[in-house]
PDB file of C-alpha atoms in Angstrom:
ATOM      1  CA  ASP A   1       0.064  -0.058   0.009  1.00  0.00           C
ATOM      2  CA  ALA A   2       1.231   3.388  -0.734  1.00  0.00           C
ATOM      3  CA  GLY A   3       2.286   5.431   2.215  1.00  0.00           C
ATOM      4  CA  ILE A   4      -0.231   8.068   2.656  1.00  0.00           C
ATOM      5  CA  THR A   5      -1.708   9.062   5.985  1.00  0.00           C
ATOM      6  CA  GLN A   6      -4.438  11.446   6.790  1.00  0.00           C
ATOM      7  CA  SER A   7      -5.118  12.925  10.278  1.00  0.00           C
ATOM      8  CA  PRO A   8      -7.350  13.150  12.053  1.00  0.00           C
ATOM      9  CA  ARG A   9      -9.585  10.289  10.868  1.00  0.00           C
ATOM     10  CA  HIS A  10     -12.659  11.765  12.579  1.00  0.00           C
ATOM     11  CA  LYS A  11     -13.394  15.283  13.971  1.00  0.00           C
ATOM     12  CA  VAL A  12     -16.254  16.995  15.290  1.00  0.00           C
ATOM     13  CA  THR A  13     -15.907  20.812  15.422  1.00  0.00           C
ATOM     14  CA  GLU A  14     -17.975  23.850  16.088  1.00  0.00           C
ATOM     15  CA  THR A  15     -19.172  26.376  13.435  1.00  0.00           C
ATOM     16  CA  GLY A  16     -16.813  29.284  13.166  1.00  0.00           C
ATOM     17  CA  THR A  17     -13.667  27.382  14.368  1.00  0.00           C
ATOM     18  CA  PRO A  18     -10.596  26.910  12.231  1.00  0.00           C
ATOM     19  CA  VAL A  19      -9.809  23.353  11.399  1.00  0.00           C
ATOM     20  CA  THR A  20      -6.652  21.845   9.882  1.00  0.00           C
ATOM     21  CA  LEU A  21      -6.360  18.459   8.253  1.00  0.00           C
ATOM     22  CA  ARG A  22      -3.108  16.822   7.494  1.00  0.00           C
ATOM     23  CA  CYS A  23      -2.039  14.720   4.677  1.00  0.00           C
ATOM     24  CA  HIS A  24       1.356  12.927   5.062  1.00  0.00           C
ATOM     25  CA  GLN A  25       2.963  10.808   2.285  1.00  0.00           C
ATOM     26  CA  THR A  26       6.277   8.784   2.344  1.00  0.00           C
ATOM     27  CA  GLU A  27       6.259   8.264  -1.398  1.00  0.00           C
ATOM     28  CA  ASN A  28       8.187  11.355  -2.379  1.00  0.00           C
ATOM     29  CA  HIS A  29       5.267  11.960  -5.034  1.00  0.00           C
ATOM     30  CA  ARG A  30       5.153  15.421  -6.659  1.00  0.00           C
ATOM     31  CA  TYR A  31       1.453  15.975  -6.815  1.00  0.00           C
ATOM     32  CA  MET A  32      -0.984  15.998  -3.874  1.00  0.00           C
ATOM     33  CA  TYR A  33      -4.569  16.793  -3.879  1.00  0.00           C
ATOM     34  CA  TRP A  34      -7.471  17.477  -1.382  1.00  0.00           C
ATOM     35  CA  TYR A  35     -11.028  16.202  -2.338  1.00  0.00           C
ATOM     36  CA  ARG A  36     -14.261  16.160  -0.615  1.00  0.00           C
ATOM     37  CA  GLN A  37     -16.831  13.502  -1.146  1.00  0.00           C
ATOM     38  CA  ASP A  38     -20.647  14.156  -0.648  1.00  0.00           C
ATOM     39  CA  PRO A  39     -23.676  12.054  -1.600  1.00  0.00           C
ATOM     40  CA  GLY A  40     -24.821  12.941  -4.979  1.00  0.00           C
ATOM     41  CA  HIS A  41     -21.621  14.956  -5.823  1.00  0.00           C
ATOM     42  CA  GLY A  42     -18.906  12.384  -5.819  1.00  0.00           C
ATOM     43  CA  LEU A  43     -15.259  13.408  -5.366  1.00  0.00           C
ATOM     44  CA  ARG A  44     -14.730  17.053  -5.949  1.00  0.00           C
ATOM     45  CA  LEU A  45     -11.360  18.766  -6.036  1.00  0.00           C
ATOM     46  CA  ILE A  46     -10.667  21.389  -3.418  1.00  0.00           C
ATOM     47  CA  HIS A  47      -6.988  22.456  -3.979  1.00  0.00           C
ATOM     48  CA  TYR A  48      -4.025  20.613  -5.260  1.00  0.00           C
ATOM     49  CA  SER A  49      -0.295  21.087  -5.104  1.00  0.00           C
ATOM     50  CA  TYR A  50       2.306  20.356  -7.920  1.00  0.00           C
ATOM     51  CA  GLY A  51       5.435  20.824  -5.702  1.00  0.00           C
ATOM     52  CA  VAL A  52       6.494  22.426  -2.593  1.00  0.00           C
ATOM     53  CA  LYS A  53       5.034  25.872  -2.162  1.00  0.00           C
ATOM     54  CA  ASP A  54       3.102  25.288  -5.403  1.00  0.00           C
ATOM     55  CA  THR A  55      -0.621  25.091  -5.058  1.00  0.00           C
ATOM     56  CA  ASP A  56      -3.768  25.888  -6.988  1.00  0.00           C
ATOM     57  CA  LYS A  57      -7.473  25.900  -6.685  1.00  0.00           C
ATOM     58  CA  GLY A  58      -9.885  23.205  -7.560  1.00  0.00           C
ATOM     59  CA  GLU A  59     -13.578  23.288  -8.280  1.00  0.00           C
ATOM     60  CA  VAL A  60     -14.712  24.080  -4.688  1.00  0.00           C
ATOM     61  CA  SER A  61     -11.951  26.076  -3.109  1.00  0.00           C
ATOM     62  CA  ASP A  62     -13.941  28.727  -1.249  1.00  0.00           C
ATOM     63  CA  GLY A  63     -13.624  28.698   2.307  1.00  0.00           C
ATOM     64  CA  TYR A  64     -10.475  26.492   2.209  1.00  0.00           C
ATOM     65  CA  SER A  65      -6.807  27.178   2.137  1.00  0.00           C
ATOM     66  CA  VAL A  66      -3.828  24.857   1.850  1.00  0.00           C
ATOM     67  CA  SER A  67      -0.148  24.842   2.530  1.00  0.00           C
ATOM     68  CA  ARG A  68       2.766  22.641   1.346  1.00  0.00           C
ATOM     69  CA  SER A  69       6.098  23.555   3.045  1.00  0.00           C
ATOM     70  CA  LYS A  70       7.689  19.979   2.684  1.00  0.00           C
ATOM     71  CA  THR A  71       7.179  17.321  -0.063  1.00  0.00           C
ATOM     72  CA  GLU A  72       5.635  15.021   2.389  1.00  0.00           C
ATOM     73  CA  ASP A  73       2.923  17.096   3.883  1.00  0.00           C
ATOM     74  CA  PHE A  74      -0.087  18.808   2.421  1.00  0.00           C
ATOM     75  CA  LEU A  75      -2.424  20.779   4.950  1.00  0.00           C
ATOM     76  CA  LEU A  76      -5.971  21.657   4.337  1.00  0.00           C
ATOM     77  CA  THR A  77      -7.504  24.464   6.520  1.00  0.00           C
ATOM     78  CA  LEU A  78     -10.928  25.511   6.874  1.00  0.00           C
ATOM     79  CA  GLU A  79     -10.464  29.000   8.114  1.00  0.00           C
ATOM     80  CA  SER A  80     -13.939  29.291   9.653  1.00  0.00           C
ATOM     81  CA  ALA A  81     -15.919  26.012   9.549  1.00  0.00           C
ATOM     82  CA  THR A  82     -19.509  26.037   8.412  1.00  0.00           C
ATOM     83  CA  SER A  83     -21.956  23.264   8.515  1.00  0.00           C
ATOM     84  CA  SER A  84     -21.817  22.843   4.527  1.00  0.00           C
ATOM     85  CA  GLN A  85     -18.267  21.788   5.074  1.00  0.00           C
ATOM     86  CA  THR A  86     -19.371  18.703   6.830  1.00  0.00           C
ATOM     87  CA  SER A  87     -18.054  16.003   4.511  1.00  0.00           C
ATOM     88  CA  VAL A  88     -15.483  13.212   3.978  1.00  0.00           C
ATOM     89  CA  TYR A  89     -12.106  14.581   2.866  1.00  0.00           C
ATOM     90  CA  PHE A  90      -9.734  12.524   0.931  1.00  0.00           C
ATOM     91  CA  CYS A  91      -6.062  13.259   0.134  1.00  0.00           C
ATOM     92  CA  ALA A  92      -4.489  11.847  -3.010  1.00  0.00           C
ATOM     93  CA  ILE A  93      -1.057  11.642  -4.410  1.00  0.00           C
ATOM     94  CA  THR A  94       0.441  11.046  -7.840  1.00  0.00           C
ATOM     95  CA  ASP A  95       3.988  10.814  -8.991  1.00  0.00           C
ATOM     96  CA  LEU A  96       3.895  12.364 -12.396  1.00  0.00           C
ATOM     97  CA  GLY A  97       0.389  14.302 -12.555  1.00  0.00           C
ATOM     98  CA  PRO A  98      -3.311  13.558 -12.998  1.00  0.00           C
ATOM     99  CA  HIS A  99      -2.655  11.296 -16.028  1.00  0.00           C
ATOM    100  CA  THR A 100      -0.993   8.626 -13.784  1.00  0.00           C
ATOM    101  CA  GLU A 101      -2.330   6.472 -10.941  1.00  0.00           C
ATOM    102  CA  ALA A 102      -3.366   8.131  -7.869  1.00  0.00           C
ATOM    103  CA  PHE A 103      -3.148   6.862  -4.416  1.00  0.00           C
ATOM    104  CA  PHE A 104      -5.792   7.786  -1.759  1.00  0.00           C
ATOM    105  CA  GLY A 105      -5.596   8.159   1.970  1.00  0.00           C
ATOM    106  CA  GLN A 106      -8.393   6.542   4.205  1.00  0.00           C
ATOM    107  CA  GLY A 107     -10.206   9.800   4.502  1.00  0.00           C
ATOM    108  CA  THR A 108     -11.126  12.195   7.262  1.00  0.00           C
ATOM    109  CA  ARG A 109     -14.762  12.445   8.343  1.00  0.00           C
ATOM    110  CA  LEU A 110     -15.457  15.949   9.527  1.00  0.00           C
ATOM    111  CA  THR A 111     -18.636  17.055  11.145  1.00  0.00           C
ATOM    112  CA  VAL A 112     -19.305  20.792  11.730  1.00  0.00           C
ATOM    113  CA  VAL A 113     -21.992  21.391  14.392  1.00  0.00           C
TER     114      VAL A 113
ATOM    115  CA  GLU B   1     -17.331  22.337 -19.997  1.00  0.00           C
ATOM    116  CA  ASP B   2     -15.229  19.250 -19.117  1.00  0.00           C
ATOM    117  CA  GLN B   3     -17.583  16.589 -17.517  1.00  0.00           C
ATOM    118  CA  VAL B   4     -17.599  13.052 -16.475  1.00  0.00           C
ATOM    119  CA  THR B   5     -21.057  11.144 -16.239  1.00  0.00           C
ATOM    120  CA  GLN B   6     -21.451   7.677 -14.843  1.00  0.00           C
ATOM    121  CA  SER B   7     -24.470   5.414 -15.199  1.00  0.00           C
ATOM    122  CA  PRO B   8     -26.292   3.758 -13.648  1.00  0.00           C
ATOM    123  CA  GLU B   9     -26.146   5.508 -10.095  1.00  0.00           C
ATOM    124  CA  ALA B  10     -26.905   2.075  -8.522  1.00  0.00           C
ATOM    125  CA  LEU B  11     -26.966  -1.485  -9.782  1.00  0.00           C
ATOM    126  CA  ARG B  12     -28.056  -4.668  -8.066  1.00  0.00           C
ATOM    127  CA  LEU B  13     -27.008  -7.986  -9.501  1.00  0.00           C
ATOM    128  CA  GLN B  14     -27.486 -11.517  -8.558  1.00  0.00           C
ATOM    129  CA  GLU B  15     -24.326 -13.476  -8.139  1.00  0.00           C
ATOM    130  CA  GLY B  16     -23.251 -14.578 -11.599  1.00  0.00           C
ATOM    131  CA  GLU B  17     -25.223 -12.116 -13.465  1.00  0.00           C
ATOM    132  CA  SER B  18     -23.000 -10.233 -15.692  1.00  0.00           C
ATOM    133  CA  SER B  19     -23.540  -6.462 -16.730  1.00  0.00           C
ATOM    134  CA  SER B  20     -21.707  -3.238 -17.420  1.00  0.00           C
ATOM    135  CA  LEU B  21     -21.034   0.253 -16.140  1.00  0.00           C
ATOM    136  CA  ASN B  22     -20.780   3.247 -18.258  1.00  0.00           C
ATOM    137  CA  CYS B  23     -18.688   6.216 -17.925  1.00  0.00           C
ATOM    138  CA  SER B  24     -19.022   9.057 -20.476  1.00  0.00           C
ATOM    139  CA  TYR B  25     -16.748  12.022 -20.836  1.00  0.00           C
ATOM    140  CA  THR B  26     -16.456  15.420 -22.536  1.00  0.00           C
ATOM    141  CA  VAL B  27     -12.879  16.342 -22.044  1.00  0.00           C
ATOM    142  CA  SER B  28     -10.883  17.492 -24.980  1.00  0.00           C
ATOM    143  CA  GLY B  29      -7.610  15.887 -25.599  1.00  0.00           C
ATOM    144  CA  LEU B  30      -7.988  12.817 -23.388  1.00  0.00           C
ATOM    145  CA  ARG B  31      -4.837  11.982 -21.535  1.00  0.00           C
ATOM    146  CA  GLY B  32      -6.199   8.756 -19.874  1.00  0.00           C
ATOM    147  CA  LEU B  33      -9.278   7.408 -18.248  1.00  0.00           C
ATOM    148  CA  PHE B  34      -9.134   5.828 -14.874  1.00  0.00           C
ATOM    149  CA  TRP B  35     -11.201   3.416 -13.075  1.00  0.00           C
ATOM    150  CA  TYR B  36     -11.349   3.070  -9.176  1.00  0.00           C
ATOM    151  CA  ARG B  37     -13.005   1.007  -6.640  1.00  0.00           C
ATOM    152  CA  GLN B  38     -14.200   2.334  -3.326  1.00  0.00           C
ATOM    153  CA  ASP B  39     -15.474   0.344  -0.400  1.00  0.00           C
ATOM    154  CA  PRO B  40     -17.485   1.860   2.274  1.00  0.00           C
ATOM    155  CA  GLY B  41     -15.246   3.787   4.696  1.00  0.00           C
ATOM    156  CA  LYS B  42     -12.291   3.709   2.523  1.00  0.00           C
ATOM    157  CA  GLY B  43     -10.382   5.769  -0.144  1.00  0.00           C
ATOM    158  CA  PRO B  44     -10.688   4.848  -3.662  1.00  0.00           C
ATOM    159  CA  GLU B  45      -8.351   2.175  -4.964  1.00  0.00           C
ATOM    160  CA  PHE B  46      -6.956   2.195  -8.391  1.00  0.00           C
ATOM    161  CA  LEU B  47      -8.128  -0.417 -10.886  1.00  0.00           C
ATOM    162  CA  PHE B  48      -7.341   0.523 -14.634  1.00  0.00           C
ATOM    163  CA  THR B  49      -5.877   3.297 -16.709  1.00  0.00           C
ATOM    164  CA  LEU B  50      -7.021   3.397 -20.440  1.00  0.00           C
ATOM    165  CA  TYR B  51      -5.166   5.866 -22.830  1.00  0.00           C
ATOM    166  CA  SER B  52      -6.635   5.464 -26.225  1.00  0.00           C
ATOM    167  CA  ALA B  53      -9.737   4.268 -27.992  1.00  0.00           C
ATOM    168  CA  GLY B  54      -9.857   0.559 -28.603  1.00  0.00           C
ATOM    169  CA  GLU B  55      -7.677  -0.042 -25.571  1.00  0.00           C
ATOM    170  CA  GLU B  56      -8.908  -3.046 -23.045  1.00  0.00           C
ATOM    171  CA  LYS B  57      -7.718  -3.999 -19.683  1.00  0.00           C
ATOM    172  CA  GLU B  58      -8.748  -6.956 -17.537  1.00  0.00           C
ATOM    173  CA  LYS B  59      -8.385  -7.916 -13.937  1.00  0.00           C
ATOM    174  CA  GLU B  60     -10.299 -10.858 -12.696  1.00  0.00           C
ATOM    175  CA  ARG B  61     -13.916 -10.476 -13.345  1.00  0.00           C
ATOM    176  CA  LEU B  62     -13.506  -6.964 -14.505  1.00  0.00           C
ATOM    177  CA  LYS B  63     -12.821  -5.725 -17.993  1.00  0.00           C
ATOM    178  CA  ALA B  64     -12.455  -2.040 -18.943  1.00  0.00           C
ATOM    179  CA  THR B  65     -12.868  -0.722 -22.496  1.00  0.00           C
ATOM    180  CA  LEU B  66     -12.597   2.739 -24.025  1.00  0.00           C
ATOM    181  CA  THR B  67     -14.035   4.548 -27.042  1.00  0.00           C
ATOM    182  CA  LYS B  68     -13.704   8.312 -28.126  1.00  0.00           C
ATOM    183  CA  LYS B  69     -16.649   9.152 -25.924  1.00  0.00           C
ATOM    184  CA  GLU B  70     -17.070   6.573 -23.094  1.00  0.00           C
ATOM    185  CA  SER B  71     -15.776   3.770 -21.247  1.00  0.00           C
ATOM    186  CA  PHE B  72     -17.341   0.669 -19.984  1.00  0.00           C
ATOM    187  CA  LEU B  73     -16.605  -1.613 -17.031  1.00  0.00           C
ATOM    188  CA  HIS B  74     -17.757  -5.014 -17.694  1.00  0.00           C
ATOM    189  CA  ILE B  75     -18.313  -7.236 -14.828  1.00  0.00           C
ATOM    190  CA  THR B  76     -18.466 -11.068 -15.704  1.00  0.00           C
ATOM    191  CA  ALA B  77     -20.140 -13.518 -13.290  1.00  0.00           C
ATOM    192  CA  PRO B  78     -19.815 -11.188 -10.219  1.00  0.00           C
ATOM    193  CA  LYS B  79     -19.407 -12.249  -6.820  1.00  0.00           C
ATOM    194  CA  PRO B  80     -20.543 -10.516  -3.545  1.00  0.00           C
ATOM    195  CA  GLU B  81     -17.135  -9.307  -2.866  1.00  0.00           C
ATOM    196  CA  ASP B  82     -17.297  -7.227  -6.131  1.00  0.00           C
ATOM    197  CA  SER B  83     -19.775  -4.937  -4.267  1.00  0.00           C
ATOM    198  CA  ALA B  84     -18.482  -1.582  -4.025  1.00  0.00           C
ATOM    199  CA  THR B  85     -18.718   1.912  -5.676  1.00  0.00           C
ATOM    200  CA  TYR B  86     -17.006   2.269  -8.963  1.00  0.00           C
ATOM    201  CA  LEU B  87     -15.561   5.648  -9.947  1.00  0.00           C
ATOM    202  CA  CYS B  88     -14.066   6.792 -13.187  1.00  0.00           C
ATOM    203  CA  ALA B  89     -11.797   9.829 -13.522  1.00  0.00           C
ATOM    204  CA  VAL B  90     -10.260  11.933 -16.352  1.00  0.00           C
ATOM    205  CA  PRO B  91      -7.450  14.445 -16.314  1.00  0.00           C
ATOM    206  CA  TYR B  92      -8.259  17.808 -17.290  1.00  0.00           C
ATOM    207  CA  ASN B  93      -6.622  21.439 -17.341  1.00  0.00           C
ATOM    208  CA  THR B  94      -3.083  20.117 -16.952  1.00  0.00           C
ATOM    209  CA  ASP B  95      -2.831  19.305 -13.335  1.00  0.00           C
ATOM    210  CA  LYS B  96      -6.351  18.307 -12.277  1.00  0.00           C
ATOM    211  CA  LEU B  97      -8.277  14.998 -12.116  1.00  0.00           C
ATOM    212  CA  ILE B  98     -12.089  15.103 -12.327  1.00  0.00           C
ATOM    213  CA  PHE B  99     -14.291  12.221 -11.200  1.00  0.00           C
ATOM    214  CA  GLY B 100     -17.768  11.014 -11.936  1.00  0.00           C
ATOM    215  CA  THR B 101     -20.292  10.376  -9.133  1.00  0.00           C
ATOM    216  CA  GLY B 102     -19.823   6.770  -9.238  1.00  0.00           C
ATOM    217  CA  THR B 103     -21.793   3.500  -9.684  1.00  0.00           C
ATOM    218  CA  ARG B 104     -22.890   1.682  -6.367  1.00  0.00           C
ATOM    219  CA  LEU B 105     -22.831  -1.916  -7.133  1.00  0.00           C
ATOM    220  CA  GLN B 106     -24.360  -4.667  -4.984  1.00  0.00           C
ATOM    221  CA  VAL B 107     -24.082  -8.258  -5.756  1.00  0.00           C
ATOM    222  CA  PHE B 108     -26.315 -10.505  -3.839  1.00  0.00           C
ATOM    223  CA  PRO B 109     -25.726 -14.363  -3.380  1.00  0.00           C
TER     224      PRO B 109
END
């Protein structure tokens, strides 16, 4: 199995609080992605990174920010959590970009109350 | 607009009853089409990559095919352990990967 770990695996937080999710990889892959998965919408891209300190927005980036200061870590921050951000969040990595096989983490279930 | 559409949304099969899942796409300059399997509570797991029309890939009871507009995932004589959600995805805009909403397959003994 690819070395990709998400933390925490589960989190309950209150509306208006900041939340940071972490994705850690041991594969030295260049590309890292954050997706959210909701019933009826499938996996939607939030942000992605194509290298250290190189990030860009996906389809549903409003209310989220990311940082990548090291190859192995990609952080997703919800600046002020809202109930609409209740979801399951997945991190994915690829070596050469979106045209190559992606490996996914186990997901983080986030509930905003 | 680049899009990936999967059908049906859900499929119930009896064990041994073969069927096909569909993934249609409207991405210009296709640079691959991916199939993933996702079990409940887990992240998607890679199954196949197809890069050109006419290409086929097989793995156990699964066979993926690709045309210029769509891909099919054929399931031959499925077993209950094949029950999962099957996702297809295509790259777009250089660095992004877009997913369909998936087909939830249930195979009953």
